[in-house]
Amino acid sequence: MKYIYDGSFEGYLTAIYEAYYRRETPERILPDTNLQESLFEENIRIETNSSKASRVANSINEKISPTSLENVYYTFLSELDESDVWIFQYIKLGFKVGKNIDSYLSDDRVLKIMKINRKVTREIHRMLGLIRFRQLEGNIFYAPIEPDFNIITLIAPHFQKRFADQNWVIHDIKRNLAVLFDCINMVLAPLTPDFAIELSKKETDYQHLWIQYFKSIAIKNRINPKLQKQFMPHRYWKYLIEK
Amino acid sequence: MDLQKKLEILSGAAKYDASCSSSGSSRKNVNGGLGNNQSSGICHSWSDDGRCISLLKILLTNICTYNCVYCVNRATNDIPRASFTPEEIVDLTINFYRRNYIEGLFLSSAIIRNPDYTMELMLKTVRKLRIEHKFNGYIHLKAIPGTDSALIAEAGQYVDRMSVNIELPSNDSLKLLAPQKKKESIIKPMGFINSKILESNEVGRFYKKPKKLFVPGGQSTQLIVGATPDHDFNILKLTQGLYRRFQLKRVYYSAYVPVLSHPNLPAVARPPLQREHRLYQADWLLRFYGFKAEELLDDNHVNFSSDIDPKSDWAIRNIHLFPIEINTADYELLIRVPGIGVLSARRIINARKMCSLGYEHLKKIGVVLKRARHFITCRGKYYGEIGMNELLIRNFLTDKPVNLQEQNSDWQQLSIFSHIADSNILENNSLLLS
Ligand code: SF4
């Protein structure tokens, strides 16, 4: 039996609620996007319900730990195939053993979650550095990204603090999602990349200066493309100005 | 001259300075200004040589009245010269920052006219950034040796980190290669900066929050490695002294890059990167692993070996302390085991509260068993397949292992012999120079 939900974190937590309430163990908890329903499978639709979801979130918070809730959220955002199963198993174990769950590093259910978490955290950290804003006409700073994981909501607060006096947009092209900030409010909204952007007049000057800087800072007798790629994997180069 | 050209010259000249790190200071965004600082440090790019780019690292000018032999900018060297105005630097910094290219500015300079004049221009730049533009990003300023303390005192209120480069590890080398710089002109500002930091912390203790931050990220310095005959033991003792005496946050090492030839300079074909790497490893051991310089090296063993890392080397020379039991050893001892880092030691301490740890657990925790197994037991069992034999373990842990089959008495003699020969050469060298 599979549970089908709307793809949101709330929806997923609602599914967990239902599984406990109905005493069922769904073999998968899948988002309804891109779902190929097969005639022979018995799928159960879960209606997202925020009060059920927040009850699950609260009990993870209290009966396990706030870090565990964060772990669950990060793993959810990894969107990795089968992460739905791993989270479910992790939560079940958590309700059994309580707040020390993350010390059970020799248990595969915990280890798996920790590993994914490390990956997601690493991408967040990388993204904070590798995002590049372009100044558009009308004084908006625009940054396109295509991260492996769905981390836009996790990186936005950093830029809200950093560029508090600046209008900016971070746009996840892969997921058609954007965070927009106008010096006061920050919102998450769907956004398809079907608009033309017009760079401000001085934008290309600064881009050239940056490229110049990037070139002249390298020490010629120490060139090491392998090391460079190890830190800055090729898949992130698309939106870098300097590459 | 256009900005592009200036940037080419003045960033090109600054690139040999290794202290690019921007960590250690968190400055909150004040009154809706621009920027805040992340104390963990963020890399924004990696240059073609694989180094992290975090700051806009430039010289204010490369026009110099001094003539230090090892330096490209020395007065008698025929190279293109340029100077930024403070306004140009402010504009570049802010516009790079707004595009998320950088964490902030690292400003250094050659000595134009005299130290005070140079320092005043640098001060004007950082003052503009902080006061006029409410810039809260990271600023690292090089204090120019020989500058008036009043200028350093003012600059210290605006910047996150200040450093005075020692460059050369001993007074003799300084005389030989940078005759216009005196040891005192370097040590004096260092002492001054440190006393101001302590003072501002002192005020902080009484008023809960310091009234004025003074260089909250601390100070650091840089040493050139390989331009002089100073050996690793000298350098490491100097480092240790700097950490203790001036509470420096970091010492950076920069492999000497042969940019010009001079009779007083060694002829090196390639920068001694391996040596630089070993010094960084040892520096790490001093700062986070509780090692002392004298434990890692001594008068009979003045340089790090190129084919084994300092920690493994120490452990093998002190093999009588091992093996230790993973389920009972103190943290201090755990972190001294090759293959166990600070993080995995903490995980071990945590995990062994739940259950006694076996060999399999260690792998999951992230211990590098290839190294560690020679030095530990798990539940009383030893897993190194070659026993507690110094030479065999050494052979196992070297980066380029020697063929084990050749391991016979001849080979032993040979390796001991070459070791003695090496240190003799070095000692002769230092005799010649002192
Ligand atoms: S004072 Fe500094 S810039 Fe000038 S020659 Fe000496 S090291 Fe180079």
mmCIF file of C-alpha atoms in Angstrom, chain B residues 35 46 83 100 191 208 228 252 265 333 338 394 403 406:
data_model
loop_
_atom_site.group_PDB
_atom_site.id
_atom_site.type_symbol
_atom_site.label_atom_id
_atom_site.label_comp_id
_atom_site.label_asym_id
_atom_site.label_seq_id
_atom_site.Cartn_x
_atom_site.Cartn_y
_atom_site.Cartn_z
ATOM 1 C CA GLY B 35 26.031 43.062 5.180
ATOM 2 C CA TRP B 46 37.998 28.680 -5.905
ATOM 3 C CA SER B 83 47.549 52.945 -7.076
ATOM 4 C CA ASN B 100 27.771 37.918 -3.463
ATOM 5 C CA GLY B 191 52.255 43.854 20.833
ATOM 6 C CA LYS B 208 28.845 43.352 29.475
ATOM 7 C CA THR B 228 65.798 31.214 3.890
ATOM 8 C CA TYR B 252 49.829 31.484 7.696
ATOM 9 C CA LEU B 265 67.972 34.116 -2.488
ATOM 10 C CA LEU B 333 44.644 10.739 24.110
ATOM 11 C CA PRO B 338 46.498 9.062 13.734
ATOM 12 C CA ARG B 394 56.043 3.693 9.583
ATOM 13 C CA ASN B 403 58.162 -2.230 -1.036
ATOM 14 C CA GLU B 406 62.873 -5.011 0.781
#
